[in-house]
Coordinates of C-alpha atoms and ligand atoms in Angstrom, one line a residue:
M1 CA -42.9 34.5 19.2
N2 CA -43.1 38.1 18.1
H3 CA -40.0 39.8 16.8
P4 CA -40.9 43.4 17.7
T5 CA -37.5 44.9 17.0
P6 CA -35.4 42.5 15.1
V7 CA -31.8 43.6 15.5
C8 CA -30.5 41.4 12.8
P9 CA -32.9 40.3 10.0
S10 CA -31.0 37.1 9.6
R11 CA -31.8 36.1 13.2
R12 CA -33.8 33.0 13.5
G13 CA -35.0 30.7 16.2
A14 CA -32.9 28.4 18.2
I15 CA -31.1 29.5 21.2
R16 CA -29.4 27.2 23.6
A17 CA -31.3 25.2 26.1
L18 CA -31.7 26.7 29.6
G19 CA -31.6 25.3 33.0
A20 CA -32.8 25.8 36.5
A21 CA -32.0 24.6 39.9
S22 CA -33.5 22.2 42.4
L23 CA -33.4 22.7 46.1
L24 CA -35.5 25.6 47.3
T25 CA -33.8 26.2 50.5
L26 CA -31.2 28.9 50.8
G27 CA -27.7 27.5 51.1
N28 CA -28.7 24.3 49.6
V29 CA -28.0 24.9 46.1
S30 CA -28.4 21.7 44.1
G31 CA -30.6 21.9 41.0
S32 CA -31.2 21.9 37.4
R33 CA -33.0 24.1 35.1
T34 CA -35.8 24.4 32.8
P35 CA -36.3 24.4 29.1
A36 CA -38.8 26.2 26.9
M37 CA -41.1 23.4 26.1
A38 CA -41.8 24.4 22.6
V39 CA -39.9 23.5 19.4
T40 CA -40.0 25.2 16.1
G41 CA -36.4 25.1 15.0
G42 CA -35.3 22.3 12.8
A43 CA -31.5 22.8 12.9
P44 CA -29.1 22.7 15.8
A45 CA -29.4 25.9 17.8
S46 CA -27.3 29.0 17.2
L47 CA -27.3 32.3 18.9
P48 CA -28.0 35.2 16.6
S49 CA -25.5 37.9 15.9
P50 CA -25.3 40.8 18.4
G51 CA -27.0 44.0 17.5
P52 CA -25.6 47.5 17.4
V53 CA -25.0 49.2 20.7
S54 CA -27.9 51.4 21.3
P55 CA -27.4 55.1 21.5
D56 CA -27.4 56.9 24.8
R57 CA -30.8 58.0 25.9
A58 CA -31.0 61.0 28.2
G59 CA -29.6 60.1 31.6
E60 CA -29.3 56.5 30.7
P61 CA -25.9 54.8 30.5
S62 CA -24.9 53.4 27.1
E63 CA -25.0 49.6 26.7
R64 CA -21.2 49.6 26.8
E65 CA -21.3 51.5 30.2
K66 CA -23.8 49.1 31.5
A67 CA -21.6 46.2 30.6
D68 CA -18.7 47.9 32.3
R69 CA -20.8 48.4 35.5
I70 CA -21.8 44.7 35.5
R71 CA -18.1 43.7 35.2
E72 CA -17.2 46.1 38.1
E73 CA -19.8 44.4 40.2
F74 CA -18.6 41.0 39.2
L75 CA -15.2 42.0 40.4
H76 CA -16.6 43.3 43.6
A77 CA -17.9 39.8 44.3
W78 CA -14.7 38.3 43.1
Q79 CA -12.5 40.3 45.3
G80 CA -14.5 39.3 48.3
Y81 CA -13.9 35.7 47.3
K82 CA -10.2 36.2 46.7
R83 CA -9.8 38.1 50.0
H84 CA -11.7 35.8 52.3
A85 CA -12.2 32.4 50.7
W86 CA -9.4 31.8 48.0
G87 CA -9.0 28.1 47.4
H88 CA -12.2 27.2 49.2
D89 CA -15.4 26.4 47.5
E90 CA -17.6 29.2 48.5
L91 CA -17.5 32.6 50.2
L92 CA -19.5 33.7 53.3
P93 CA -19.4 37.4 52.4
V94 CA -20.8 38.9 55.6
T95 CA -18.6 37.2 58.1
G96 CA -15.7 36.8 55.7
G97 CA -15.7 33.0 56.1
H98 CA -15.9 30.2 53.7
R99 CA -17.4 26.7 53.2
E100 CA -17.0 23.7 51.0
F101 CA -19.8 22.7 48.6
F102 CA -19.2 19.1 48.0
A103 CA -17.5 17.6 51.1
D104 CA -16.4 19.2 54.4
G105 CA -12.7 19.4 54.7
H106 CA -12.2 18.8 50.9
P107 CA -12.1 22.1 49.0
V108 CA -11.8 21.9 45.2
G109 CA -11.7 25.7 44.6
L110 CA -15.2 25.5 43.2
S111 CA -15.7 29.3 42.8
I112 CA -12.3 29.4 40.9
I113 CA -13.4 26.8 38.4
E114 CA -16.9 28.3 38.0
A115 CA -15.3 31.7 37.3
L116 CA -12.9 30.6 34.5
D117 CA -14.8 31.4 31.4
T118 CA -16.5 34.4 32.9
H119 CA -13.1 36.0 33.5
Y120 CA -12.3 35.1 29.9
V121 CA -15.3 36.7 28.2
M122 CA -14.9 39.7 30.4
G123 CA -11.3 40.1 29.3
L124 CA -9.9 39.7 32.7
D125 CA -6.8 37.8 31.6
D126 CA -4.8 38.2 34.8
E127 CA -7.6 36.6 36.7
V128 CA -7.7 33.7 34.2
A129 CA -4.0 33.2 34.7
H130 CA -4.3 33.4 38.5
C131 CA -7.0 30.9 38.5
T132 CA -5.3 28.4 36.2
K133 CA -2.2 28.6 38.2
W134 CA -4.1 27.7 41.4
I135 CA -5.8 24.9 39.6
R136 CA -2.5 23.5 38.2
T137 CA -0.8 23.7 41.6
N138 CA -3.6 22.6 43.9
L139 CA -6.4 20.7 42.3
D140 CA -6.4 16.9 42.9
F141 CA -9.6 14.8 42.6
D142 CA -8.2 11.9 44.4
I143 CA -10.6 12.6 47.3
D144 CA -12.0 10.0 49.7
A145 CA -15.4 11.5 49.9
G146 CA -18.8 11.2 48.1
F147 CA -19.4 14.0 45.5
Q148 CA -22.9 14.8 44.2
V149 CA -22.7 13.6 40.6
F150 CA -25.0 16.2 39.0
E151 CA -23.3 19.2 40.6
A152 CA -19.9 17.8 39.8
V153 CA -20.8 17.4 36.2
I154 CA -22.4 20.9 35.6
R155 CA -20.0 22.8 37.8
L156 CA -16.6 21.0 37.7
V157 CA -16.7 19.1 34.4
G158 CA -18.4 22.0 32.7
G159 CA -16.1 24.6 34.3
L160 CA -12.9 22.8 33.4
V161 CA -14.1 22.1 29.9
A162 CA -15.1 25.7 29.4
G163 CA -11.8 26.8 30.9
Y164 CA -9.9 24.5 28.5
L165 CA -11.9 26.0 25.6
A166 CA -11.1 29.4 26.8
T167 CA -7.4 29.0 27.5
G168 CA -6.2 25.9 25.5
E169 CA -4.4 24.8 28.7
R170 CA -4.1 21.0 28.5
D171 CA -3.9 20.6 32.3
L172 CA -7.5 21.7 32.6
L173 CA -8.6 19.0 30.2
T174 CA -6.5 16.3 31.9
L175 CA -8.0 17.2 35.2
C176 CA -11.4 17.2 33.7
T177 CA -11.0 13.8 32.2
D178 CA -9.6 12.5 35.5
L179 CA -12.7 13.8 37.3
A180 CA -15.1 12.4 34.6
D181 CA -13.5 9.0 35.0
R182 CA -14.1 9.1 38.7
L183 CA -17.7 10.1 38.2
L184 CA -18.5 7.4 35.7
P185 CA -18.9 4.6 38.2
A186 CA -22.2 6.4 39.2
F187 CA -23.5 5.4 35.8
T188 CA -21.7 2.1 35.1
K189 CA -22.4 0.5 38.5
S190 CA -26.1 1.3 38.2
P191 CA -28.2 -1.7 37.0
T192 CA -30.4 0.7 34.9
G193 CA -27.6 3.0 33.7
M194 CA -29.3 5.9 35.5
P195 CA -26.6 7.4 37.8
Y196 CA -26.5 7.1 41.5
R197 CA -26.7 10.5 43.3
H198 CA -23.2 10.3 44.9
V199 CA -19.9 8.7 44.1
N200 CA -16.7 8.5 46.2
L201 CA -14.1 10.1 44.0
R202 CA -11.4 7.7 45.3
T203 CA -13.1 4.4 45.8
G204 CA -15.9 4.6 43.3
A205 CA -18.4 3.6 46.0
V206 CA -21.8 4.8 45.0
S207 CA -24.8 5.9 47.2
G208 CA -28.2 7.6 46.7
T209 CA -30.7 5.4 44.9
V210 CA -33.6 7.8 44.7
V211 CA -32.6 10.5 42.2
P212 CA -34.6 13.4 40.8
L213 CA -34.7 13.6 37.0
A214 CA -32.5 16.7 36.6
E215 CA -29.8 14.8 38.4
I216 CA -30.2 11.8 36.2
G217 CA -30.4 13.6 33.0
T218 CA -28.2 16.7 33.1
S219 CA -24.8 15.6 31.7
I220 CA -25.0 15.1 27.9
L221 CA -23.7 18.6 27.2
E222 CA -20.6 18.3 29.4
F223 CA -19.9 14.7 28.7
G224 CA -20.7 15.1 25.0
V225 CA -18.1 17.9 24.6
L226 CA -15.6 15.9 26.7
S227 CA -16.1 12.9 24.4
D228 CA -15.6 15.1 21.3
L229 CA -12.4 16.6 22.9
T230 CA -10.9 13.3 24.0
G231 CA -12.3 10.8 21.4
D232 CA -13.5 8.7 24.3
T233 CA -17.2 8.0 23.8
R234 CA -17.8 6.4 27.2
Y235 CA -18.9 9.8 28.6
V236 CA -21.5 10.6 26.0
R237 CA -22.8 7.0 25.9
A238 CA -23.4 7.0 29.6
S239 CA -25.4 10.3 29.4
K240 CA -27.5 9.1 26.5
R241 CA -28.4 5.8 28.2
A242 CA -29.5 7.6 31.3
L243 CA -31.8 9.8 29.2
T244 CA -33.1 6.8 27.4
E245 CA -34.0 5.0 30.6
V246 CA -35.9 7.9 31.9
V247 CA -37.9 8.5 28.7
R248 CA -39.0 4.9 28.4
R249 CA -40.6 5.2 31.8
R250 CA -43.0 8.0 30.7
S251 CA -46.7 7.5 31.4
S252 CA -49.4 7.1 28.7
L253 CA -49.9 10.9 28.9
H254 CA -46.2 11.3 27.9
L255 CA -45.5 12.8 31.3
L256 CA -42.8 12.0 33.8
G257 CA -42.7 11.8 37.6
T258 CA -40.0 13.6 39.6
S259 CA -37.7 11.0 41.0
L260 CA -36.7 7.4 40.1
N261 CA -35.1 4.6 42.0
V262 CA -32.1 4.1 39.8
E263 CA -31.6 0.4 41.0
T264 CA -35.1 -0.8 40.4
G265 CA -36.2 1.7 37.8
A266 CA -39.3 2.3 39.6
W267 CA -40.9 5.8 40.1
A268 CA -40.5 7.2 43.7
D269 CA -43.5 9.5 43.4
R270 CA -46.4 10.5 41.3
E271 CA -45.8 14.2 40.8
C272 CA -45.1 15.7 37.5
A273 CA -43.2 18.8 38.3
G274 CA -43.1 19.9 34.6
V275 CA -40.8 22.8 34.2
D276 CA -39.9 23.1 37.9
P277 CA -37.0 21.7 39.7
P278 CA -35.9 19.1 40.3
V279 CA -36.8 18.0 36.8
D280 CA -36.2 21.2 34.7
S281 CA -32.8 20.7 33.2
F282 CA -33.6 17.2 32.2
H283 CA -35.7 18.7 29.4
E284 CA -33.2 21.3 28.7
Y285 CA -30.6 18.7 28.0
L286 CA -32.9 16.8 25.7
W287 CA -32.8 19.9 23.5
G288 CA -29.0 20.3 24.2
G289 CA -28.4 16.8 22.9
W290 CA -29.9 17.8 19.6
A291 CA -28.6 21.4 19.4
M292 CA -25.0 20.5 20.2
F293 CA -24.6 17.0 18.8
G294 CA -27.6 16.6 16.3
D295 CA -29.0 13.7 18.3
E296 CA -32.4 13.0 16.7
D297 CA -33.7 10.9 19.6
C298 CA -33.2 13.9 21.9
L299 CA -35.1 16.2 19.5
G300 CA -38.0 13.7 19.2
W301 CA -38.2 13.3 23.0
F302 CA -38.0 17.0 23.6
R303 CA -40.9 17.6 21.1
M304 CA -43.0 14.8 22.7
F305 CA -42.7 16.3 26.2
D306 CA -43.2 19.8 24.8
A307 CA -46.6 18.7 23.3
S308 CA -47.6 17.0 26.5
F309 CA -46.8 20.0 28.6
K310 CA -48.9 22.2 26.5
Q311 CA -51.7 19.7 26.7
H312 CA -51.6 18.9 30.4
L313 CA -49.7 21.6 32.3
V314 CA -50.2 25.0 30.8
E315 CA -52.7 27.3 32.5
R316 CA -53.3 31.0 32.6
V317 CA -54.3 33.0 35.7
D318 CA -55.3 36.6 35.1
G319 CA -53.6 36.3 31.7
R320 CA -50.4 35.0 33.2
L321 CA -48.9 31.8 31.9
W322 CA -47.9 29.1 34.5
F323 CA -47.3 25.4 34.6
K324 CA -49.3 23.3 37.1
H325 CA -48.1 20.1 38.9
V326 CA -50.2 17.1 38.1
D327 CA -50.2 13.4 38.7
F328 CA -48.1 12.1 35.8
R329 CA -50.3 9.1 35.2
T330 CA -53.8 10.7 35.4
G331 CA -53.2 14.4 34.9
E332 CA -55.0 15.2 38.2
L333 CA -54.1 18.6 39.5
L334 CA -51.7 18.4 42.6
N335 CA -50.7 22.0 43.2
R336 CA -50.0 25.4 41.7
L337 CA -46.6 26.0 43.2
Q338 CA -43.9 27.4 40.9
S339 CA -40.2 27.8 41.4
S340 CA -38.4 30.9 40.3
L341 CA -35.8 28.5 39.0
A342 CA -38.2 27.8 36.2
V343 CA -38.1 31.4 35.0
D344 CA -35.7 30.5 32.2
V345 CA -38.2 28.2 30.7
L346 CA -37.9 29.6 27.3
S347 CA -36.9 29.4 23.8
V348 CA -34.6 26.4 23.8
G349 CA -36.4 25.1 20.7
G350 CA -36.7 28.2 18.7
D351 CA -39.3 30.8 18.4
N352 CA -41.6 30.4 21.3
A353 CA -44.4 32.6 22.4
L354 CA -44.7 30.6 25.5
A355 CA -41.2 31.6 26.5
A356 CA -41.9 35.3 26.2
D357 CA -45.1 34.9 28.1
Y358 CA -43.5 33.1 30.9
Y359 CA -40.8 35.7 31.2
R360 CA -43.5 38.3 31.5
S361 CA -45.2 36.3 34.2
W362 CA -42.0 36.3 36.2
T363 CA -41.4 39.9 35.4
A364 CA -44.8 40.6 37.1
V365 CA -43.5 38.8 40.2
R366 CA -40.3 40.8 40.1
E367 CA -42.2 44.0 39.9
K368 CA -44.4 43.0 42.9
Y369 CA -41.6 41.9 45.2
T370 CA -38.5 43.7 43.6
V371 CA -36.5 40.5 44.1
I372 CA -38.0 37.4 42.9
P373 CA -38.8 34.8 45.8
E374 CA -37.6 31.3 45.5
E375 CA -41.1 29.9 45.1
I376 CA -44.7 31.2 44.8
D377 CA -48.2 29.9 44.7
Y378 CA -49.2 31.3 41.3
S379 CA -52.9 31.1 41.9
R380 CA -52.7 34.5 43.8
I381 CA -49.0 35.1 43.4
T382 CA -48.3 34.6 47.1
V383 CA -44.9 33.8 48.4
T384 CA -44.3 30.2 49.6
G385 CA -40.5 30.4 49.6
P386 CA -39.4 33.8 50.7
G387 CA -35.7 33.8 50.1
N388 CA -33.5 34.3 47.0
A389 CA -30.3 32.4 46.8
L390 CA -28.8 34.8 44.3
R391 CA -30.6 33.1 41.6
P392 CA -29.4 33.6 38.0
E393 CA -32.4 32.3 36.1
Y394 CA -34.1 35.7 35.4
A395 CA -30.9 37.2 33.9
N396 CA -30.4 34.0 32.0
C397 CA -33.8 34.2 30.5
A398 CA -33.4 37.9 29.6
F399 CA -30.2 37.1 27.8
E400 CA -31.7 34.3 25.8
L401 CA -34.7 36.3 24.8
Y402 CA -32.9 39.4 24.0
W403 CA -30.5 37.6 21.7
H404 CA -33.3 35.6 20.3
T405 CA -35.7 38.4 19.5
G406 CA -33.8 41.7 19.7
D407 CA -36.7 43.1 21.7
P408 CA -35.3 46.0 24.0
F409 CA -37.8 45.0 26.6
Y410 CA -35.3 42.3 27.7
R411 CA -32.5 44.7 28.1
T412 CA -34.7 47.1 30.0
T413 CA -35.9 44.4 32.5
A414 CA -32.4 42.9 32.8
W415 CA -30.9 46.3 33.7
R416 CA -33.6 46.8 36.2
H417 CA -32.9 43.4 37.7
F418 CA -29.2 44.3 37.9
Q419 CA -29.9 47.5 39.7
D420 CA -32.1 45.5 42.2
L421 CA -29.3 43.1 42.6
T422 CA -26.9 45.7 43.6
T423 CA -29.4 47.3 46.0
H424 CA -30.5 44.2 47.9
H425 CA -27.7 41.6 47.6
R426 CA -24.5 43.7 47.7
V427 CA -22.5 43.8 50.9
P428 CA -19.0 45.2 51.5
G429 CA -17.6 41.6 51.3
G430 CA -19.3 40.8 48.0
Y431 CA -22.8 39.5 47.1
T432 CA -25.0 37.6 49.4
V433 CA -28.3 35.7 49.5
V434 CA -31.6 37.3 50.7
T435 CA -33.6 35.3 53.2
D436 CA -36.9 37.2 52.9
V437 CA -37.8 39.3 49.9
T438 CA -41.1 40.5 51.6
Q439 CA -39.2 42.3 54.5
R440 CA -38.0 46.0 54.2
P441 CA -35.1 46.2 54.3
M442 CA -34.7 42.8 52.9
A443 CA -33.3 40.3 55.3
K444 CA -29.8 39.0 54.1
G445 CA -28.1 35.7 54.7
D446 CA -24.4 35.1 54.6
Y447 CA -23.6 33.0 51.5
C448 CA -22.4 33.6 48.0
P449 CA -23.1 30.5 45.9
A450 CA -20.3 29.6 43.5
Y451 CA -22.6 29.7 40.6
V452 CA -22.7 33.5 40.9
F453 CA -19.2 33.5 39.4
A454 CA -20.4 31.3 36.5
E455 CA -23.8 32.7 35.9
N456 CA -25.5 36.0 37.2
F457 CA -22.9 38.5 36.0
K458 CA -22.0 36.5 32.8
W459 CA -25.6 36.4 31.6
L460 CA -25.9 40.2 32.3
Y461 CA -22.6 41.1 30.8
L462 CA -23.3 39.1 27.5
T463 CA -26.7 40.9 27.4
F464 CA -25.1 44.3 27.2
A465 CA -21.5 43.7 26.0
D466 CA -20.7 43.2 22.4
T467 CA -17.6 41.2 23.2
D468 CA -15.5 39.7 20.4
R469 CA -14.6 36.8 22.7
F470 CA -18.1 35.3 22.3
D471 CA -19.6 34.1 19.1
Y472 CA -23.2 35.3 19.5
A473 CA -24.1 33.6 16.2
H474 CA -23.1 30.1 17.3
G475 CA -22.6 30.1 20.9
Y476 CA -24.0 27.5 23.3
L477 CA -24.1 27.6 27.1
S478 CA -24.9 24.9 29.6
T479 CA -27.4 25.0 32.5
E480 CA -24.5 26.4 34.6
A481 CA -23.7 29.1 31.9
K482 CA -20.6 27.3 30.8
I483 CA -19.7 28.3 27.3
L484 CA -19.4 25.0 25.6
R485 CA -19.4 26.4 22.1
G486 CA -18.6 29.9 20.8
L487 CA -15.6 31.0 22.8
R488 CA -13.5 33.2 20.4
H489 CA -9.9 34.1 20.5
P490 CA -9.4 37.4 18.6
S491 CA -5.8 38.2 18.0
Ligands
DMJ501 C1 -27.1 26.6 39.2 O1 -26.3 25.6 39.8 C2 -27.5 26.1 37.8 O2 -28.2 27.2 37.2 C3 -28.3 24.9 37.9 O3 -28.8 24.5 36.7 C4 -29.4 25.2 38.8 N1 -29.1 25.8 40.1 C5 -28.2 26.8 40.1 C6 -28.8 28.3 40.0 O4 -29.9 28.5 40.7

């Protein structure tokens, strides 16, 4: 990767792995994310130091002012949640309603948990206190309902761990451990060790035997940190076994299908989705296993798939980089669909020209449609999924590439993205999804996914703020933007 404007000469490769989400329908928000499939770094990842705040240009807010604007808009979204949906999982910002994400009738305050470390890095200490009080008073995972394991790990386990790291509140860690213990049967009851899709938090009953790879293999960061904090290795061992079982089922091309039957271990399809959901964050967490815990197996696997992606999936159309879908056994082309959730396929493994190229491909899509649609056919950049479920991946990618390279292009495009976000997703009650980016005015839906409080505004804020609450040199964030390493507590 080029380093056009290195902010800090000591910067070197290695940024955290990234993620992306799976379901492409609005309001159905499961998923995982995508890694940069190129490795150059040898050591565990670290974020480079922040650069100096750039001077004002004529008519342009300073970087600090931009960070403040982003925080204001985060608070606009948050006030909507507090006003209309407090204690429920998610806000319906147009009608002022709410919905539960995991199980009807069983709120777990998902948006509150998602927001914890965002409040902290933004210096919103009263909100942190308000949230932790609600959690201490109300949260109880003894719930007789099936929870989706992947989502519970990245959002709830990750959120509580990050909240604990931000606040030091033991209750958060205790609740997190209780939840993880309730999720473990999904792994331990499986004959292969690859987790079932759902587990009943009270009874431990499991269900969902055909599981996409992102849902099988996106837990080593959260469970690994939990094992480190508690000294209980059951969590990280469960995650590592699941990864191992997937990797050993690769084809002779060193490619993977999309979903496995976790009881029989058989592939459920022949499609290699590559960097797209619902596989994406499986690869991201291979890098994460190395970057956070120094796991050499994870690094080797990441490199193996990286090489295979470059050999079998990469293609360029009109100079733009994309990743095609192929039969994972033969390499035969299946389609040229690409999910916007893959936009943060970037520099997980260090300097990576592919990561920068891919961001530029999606920047071209953003420039064409203003708001990036959920899915395109990249052969002619036509829209196949017209909505945008307030996706955070473009901002995620801009943050990573900015701190990786210091190239002001990423701040410029991130700011443009933020402005479009406020233009097209903002409503009086907060922020909401767009259902068709090709219409003018854009058609809006009525839904604010909880990940908005974890991701969109945090990525943008960290891109412009030079906060002393985050260690830009060593920080590491999960696929759900949970800060699992690098929260600082300046006196
Ligand atoms: C979030 O839950 C996370 O980013 C996850 O990895 C994928 N899907 C959504 C965002 O689109």
